[in-house]
XYZ file of C-alpha atoms in Angstrom:
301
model
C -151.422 142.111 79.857
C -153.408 139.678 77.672
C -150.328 136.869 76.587
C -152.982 134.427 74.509
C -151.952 133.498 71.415
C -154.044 134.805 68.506
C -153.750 134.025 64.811
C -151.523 137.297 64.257
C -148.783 135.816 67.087
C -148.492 132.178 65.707
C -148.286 133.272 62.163
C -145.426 135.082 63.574
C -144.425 132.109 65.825
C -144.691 130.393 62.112
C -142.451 132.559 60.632
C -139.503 132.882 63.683
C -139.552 128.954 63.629
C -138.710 128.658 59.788
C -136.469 131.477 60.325
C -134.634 129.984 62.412
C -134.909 126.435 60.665
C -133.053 128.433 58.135
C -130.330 129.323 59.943
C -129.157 125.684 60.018
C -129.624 125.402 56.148
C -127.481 129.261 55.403
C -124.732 127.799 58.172
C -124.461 124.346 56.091
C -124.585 126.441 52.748
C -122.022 128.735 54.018
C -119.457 126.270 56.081
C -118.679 124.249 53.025
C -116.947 128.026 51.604
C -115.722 129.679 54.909
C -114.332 128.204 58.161
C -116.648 128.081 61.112
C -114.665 130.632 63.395
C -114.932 133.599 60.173
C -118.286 132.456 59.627
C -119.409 133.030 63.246
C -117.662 136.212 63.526
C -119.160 137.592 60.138
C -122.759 136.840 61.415
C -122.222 138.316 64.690
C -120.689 141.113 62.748
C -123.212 141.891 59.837
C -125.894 140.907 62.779
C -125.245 143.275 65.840
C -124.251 146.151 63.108
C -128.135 145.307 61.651
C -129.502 145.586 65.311
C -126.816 148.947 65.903
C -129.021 150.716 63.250
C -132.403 149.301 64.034
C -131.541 150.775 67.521
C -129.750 153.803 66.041
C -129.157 155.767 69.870
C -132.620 154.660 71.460
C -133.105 153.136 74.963
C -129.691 154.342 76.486
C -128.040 151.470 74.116
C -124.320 152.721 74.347
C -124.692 153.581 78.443
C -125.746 150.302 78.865
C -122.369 148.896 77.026
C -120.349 150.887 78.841
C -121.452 150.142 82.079
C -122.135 146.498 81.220
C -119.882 145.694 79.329
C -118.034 143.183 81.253
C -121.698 141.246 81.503
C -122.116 141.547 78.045
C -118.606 139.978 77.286
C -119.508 136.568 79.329
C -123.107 136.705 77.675
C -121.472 137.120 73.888
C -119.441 134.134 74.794
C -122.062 131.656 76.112
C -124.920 132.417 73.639
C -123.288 133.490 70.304
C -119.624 133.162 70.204
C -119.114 129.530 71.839
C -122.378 127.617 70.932
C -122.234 129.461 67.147
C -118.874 127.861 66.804
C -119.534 124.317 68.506
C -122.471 124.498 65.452
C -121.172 125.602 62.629
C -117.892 123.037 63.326
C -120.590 120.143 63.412
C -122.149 121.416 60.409
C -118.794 120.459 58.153
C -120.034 117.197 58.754
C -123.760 116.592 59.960
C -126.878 117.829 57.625
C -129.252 120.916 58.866
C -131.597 118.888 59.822
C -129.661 116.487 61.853
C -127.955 119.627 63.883
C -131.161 121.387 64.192
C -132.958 118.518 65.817
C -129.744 118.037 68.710
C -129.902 121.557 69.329
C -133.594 122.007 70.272
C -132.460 120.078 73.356
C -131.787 123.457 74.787
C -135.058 123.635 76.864
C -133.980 119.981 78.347
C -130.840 121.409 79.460
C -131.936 124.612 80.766
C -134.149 123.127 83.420
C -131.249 120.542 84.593
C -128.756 123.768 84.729
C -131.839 126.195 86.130
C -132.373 123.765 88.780
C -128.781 123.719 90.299
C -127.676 127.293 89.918
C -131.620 128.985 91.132
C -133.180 128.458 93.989
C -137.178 129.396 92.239
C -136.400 126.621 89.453
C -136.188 123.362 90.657
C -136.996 120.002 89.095
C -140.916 118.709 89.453
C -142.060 115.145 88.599
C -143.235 116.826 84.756
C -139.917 118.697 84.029
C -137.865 115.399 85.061
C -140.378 113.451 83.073
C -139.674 115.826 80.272
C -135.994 115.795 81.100
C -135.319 112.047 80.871
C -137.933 111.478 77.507
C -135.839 114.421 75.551
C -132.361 112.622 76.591
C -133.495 109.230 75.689
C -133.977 110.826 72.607
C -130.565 112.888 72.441
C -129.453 109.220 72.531
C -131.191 107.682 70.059
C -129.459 110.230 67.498
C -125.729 109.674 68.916
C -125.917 106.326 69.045
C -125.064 105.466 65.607
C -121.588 108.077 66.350
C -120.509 105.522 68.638
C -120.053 103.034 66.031
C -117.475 102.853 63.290
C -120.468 102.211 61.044
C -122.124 105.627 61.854
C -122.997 108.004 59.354
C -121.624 110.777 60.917
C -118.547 110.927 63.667
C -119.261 110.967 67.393
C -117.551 114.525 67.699
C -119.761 116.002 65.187
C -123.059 115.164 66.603
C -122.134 115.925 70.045
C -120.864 119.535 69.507
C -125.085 121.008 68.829
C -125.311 119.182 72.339
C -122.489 120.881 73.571
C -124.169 124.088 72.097
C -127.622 123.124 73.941
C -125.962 122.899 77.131
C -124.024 126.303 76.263
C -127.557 128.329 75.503
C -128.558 126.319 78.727
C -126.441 128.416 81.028
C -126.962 131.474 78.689
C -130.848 131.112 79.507
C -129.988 131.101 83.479
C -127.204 133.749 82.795
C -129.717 136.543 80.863
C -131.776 136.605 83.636
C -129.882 139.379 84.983
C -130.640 141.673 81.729
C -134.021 141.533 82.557
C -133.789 145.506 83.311
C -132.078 145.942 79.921
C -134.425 146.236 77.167
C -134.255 143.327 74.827
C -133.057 144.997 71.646
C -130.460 146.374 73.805
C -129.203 142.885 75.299
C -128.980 141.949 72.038
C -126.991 143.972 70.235
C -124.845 144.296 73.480
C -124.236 140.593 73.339
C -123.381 140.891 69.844
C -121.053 143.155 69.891
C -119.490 141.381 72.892
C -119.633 138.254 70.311
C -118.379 140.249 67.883
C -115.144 141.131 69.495
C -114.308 137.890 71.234
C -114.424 135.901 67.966
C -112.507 138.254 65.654
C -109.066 137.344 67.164
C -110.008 133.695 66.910
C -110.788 134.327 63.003
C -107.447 136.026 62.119
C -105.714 133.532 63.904
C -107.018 130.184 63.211
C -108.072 130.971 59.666
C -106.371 133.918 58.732
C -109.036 134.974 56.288
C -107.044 137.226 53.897
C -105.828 134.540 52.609
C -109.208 132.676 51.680
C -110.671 132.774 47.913
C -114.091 135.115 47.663
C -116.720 132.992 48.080
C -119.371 132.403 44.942
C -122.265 134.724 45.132
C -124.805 131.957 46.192
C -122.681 131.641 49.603
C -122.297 135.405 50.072
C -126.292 135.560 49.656
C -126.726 132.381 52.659
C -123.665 134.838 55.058
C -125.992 137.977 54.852
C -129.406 135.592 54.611
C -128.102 134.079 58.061
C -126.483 137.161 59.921
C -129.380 139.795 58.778
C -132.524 137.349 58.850
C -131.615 134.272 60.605
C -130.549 136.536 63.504
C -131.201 140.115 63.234
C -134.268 139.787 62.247
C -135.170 136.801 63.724
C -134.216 138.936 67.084
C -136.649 141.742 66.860
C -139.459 139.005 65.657
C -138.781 137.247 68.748
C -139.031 140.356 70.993
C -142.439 141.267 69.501
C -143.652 137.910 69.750
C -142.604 137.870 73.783
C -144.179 141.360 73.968
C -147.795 139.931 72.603
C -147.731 136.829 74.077
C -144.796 136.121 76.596
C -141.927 134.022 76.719
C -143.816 130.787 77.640
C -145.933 131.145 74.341
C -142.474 132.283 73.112
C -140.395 129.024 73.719
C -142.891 127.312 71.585
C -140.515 128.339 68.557
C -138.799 125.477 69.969
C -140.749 122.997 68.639
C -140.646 124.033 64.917
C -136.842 124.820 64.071
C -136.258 121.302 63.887
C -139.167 120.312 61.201
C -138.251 124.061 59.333
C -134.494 122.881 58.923
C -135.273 119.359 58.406
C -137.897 120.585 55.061
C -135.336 123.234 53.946
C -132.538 119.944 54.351
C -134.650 117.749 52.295
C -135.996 120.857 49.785
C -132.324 122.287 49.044
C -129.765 120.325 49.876
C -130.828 116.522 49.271
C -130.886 115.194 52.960
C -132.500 112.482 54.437
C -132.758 111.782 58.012
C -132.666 108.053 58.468
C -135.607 106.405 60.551
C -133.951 106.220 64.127
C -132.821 110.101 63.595
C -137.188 110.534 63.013
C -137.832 108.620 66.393
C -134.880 110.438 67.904
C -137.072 113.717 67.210
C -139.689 112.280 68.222
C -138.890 111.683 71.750
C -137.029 115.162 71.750
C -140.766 116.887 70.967
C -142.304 114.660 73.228
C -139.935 116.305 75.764
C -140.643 119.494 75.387
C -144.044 119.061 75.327
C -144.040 117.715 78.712
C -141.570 120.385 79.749
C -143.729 122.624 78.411
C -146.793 121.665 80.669
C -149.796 122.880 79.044
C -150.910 119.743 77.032
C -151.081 117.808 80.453
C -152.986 120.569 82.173
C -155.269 120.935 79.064
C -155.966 117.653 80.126
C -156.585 117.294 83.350
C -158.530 120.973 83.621
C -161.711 120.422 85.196
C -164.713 120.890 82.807
């Protein structure tokens, strides 16, 4: 199968990226109106109930949850449920931008999980080159936390790290859904998601009790669960279909800049200089992680 990218897949590459971005932006709309745990459990909600329809019965979708669905459950946790809520609980306190930019260190710790739980992914000379650039720069942007001076607290910047590392093992985890078609994982994980963090909701926040929310926040709620993730799903899936998941990842790149414009656009935020260099290095990171600028380079003539 021919996996180049042409102009069709990065204008879709384009488009997942500031989708994405915007997820960042609807969360820090929305988590000023509802608490985090009702606001992860109504985009899981309004999300896998999208993808349920989009589905509607093909591929063997409910066999697969029934058989699975005790993989689904862990999967739900690890990828929506847990790293959604570590987010959207920074995001009372840290800009889009800012929590976009720790995130994308996903990739970073993916290949430092991937490398002691696989035996086919281990570190090379790049990936720990890659590795050690994209902490430096994880740094860069907590440092200021660790200070009574900093803009932000420590806990809030480090829970979109603690969401990396959580997508991290969800990355090595998926691997065994790669029989499952990809629709199907994930509206299996979302339901999964779904269920796990409804409890939480009516216990920690007991949302009968909460006002309605203005119109402009129930607009960013159905903006985030039905673009920023159902949506954003299928996209994804079509883009790994034309062009693989390598040429896939790239999306990883431009959430950060996506979030940081809609930040700056919509919501008046500024990222300071050292939170710049601090995406900087992260970039840089990937870029070595992802390999193909260096071989570019060094590719005979």
């Amino acid at each position: 199968m021919d996996t180049r990218m042409n102009a069709w897949t990065w204008s879709l590459l384009l488009l997942l990226g500031l989708i994405w971005g915007g997820s960042f932006f609807f969360s820090r709309i929305a988590v000023q109106h509802i608490p985090p745990l009702t606001l992860v459990f109504l985009r899981l909600l309004l999300a896998g109930l999208a993808l349920h329809i989009y589905i509607a019965g093909r591929l063997d979708v409910y066999q697969t949850l029934k058989s699975r669905w005790r993989e689904f459950l862990i999967l739900g946790l690890i990828n929506n449920a847990l790293p959604h809520a570590l987010i959207f609980f920074g995001q009372t306190r840290i800009g889009a931008g800012l929590a976009a930019i720790l995130n994308a260190t996903t990739p970073i710790w993916t290949v430092l999980i991937a490398n002691y739980l696989t035996s086919d992914e281990k570190l090379s000379s790049a990936k720990i080159a890659g590795c050690l650039v994209g902490l430096a720069g994880t740094i860069v942007l907590i440092g200021p936390g660790l200070s009574a001076s900093g803009q932000a607290p420590l806990w809030a910047l480090l829970l979109p790290v603690l969401a990396a590392i959580s997508y991290g093992f969800a990355a090595i985890y998926g691997k065994r859904f790669k029989d499952v078609p990809a629709p199907v994982t994930a509206a299996g994980q979302l339901t999964a998601s779904s269920l796990i963090t409804l409890p939480l909701s009516l216990l920690a926040d007991r949302p009968w009790t909460l006002s309605l929310p203005p119109l402009d926040i129930v607009f960013a709620v159905l903006a985030l669960a039905l673009v920023s993730t159902a949506f954003a799903y299928i996209l994804y899936f079509r883009i790994m279909a034309a062009a693989g998941a390598t040429n896939a990842s790239l999306v990883t790149l431009l959430v950060p800049p996506s979030a940081i414009l809609l930040g700056v656009l919509f919501l008046g935020e500024r990222l300071a200089l050292g939170e710049f260099a601090g995406m900087a290095l992260i970039g840089f990171g990937l870029v070595i992680l992802d390999g193909r600028a260096y071989r570019a380079l060094v590719k005979p003539a």
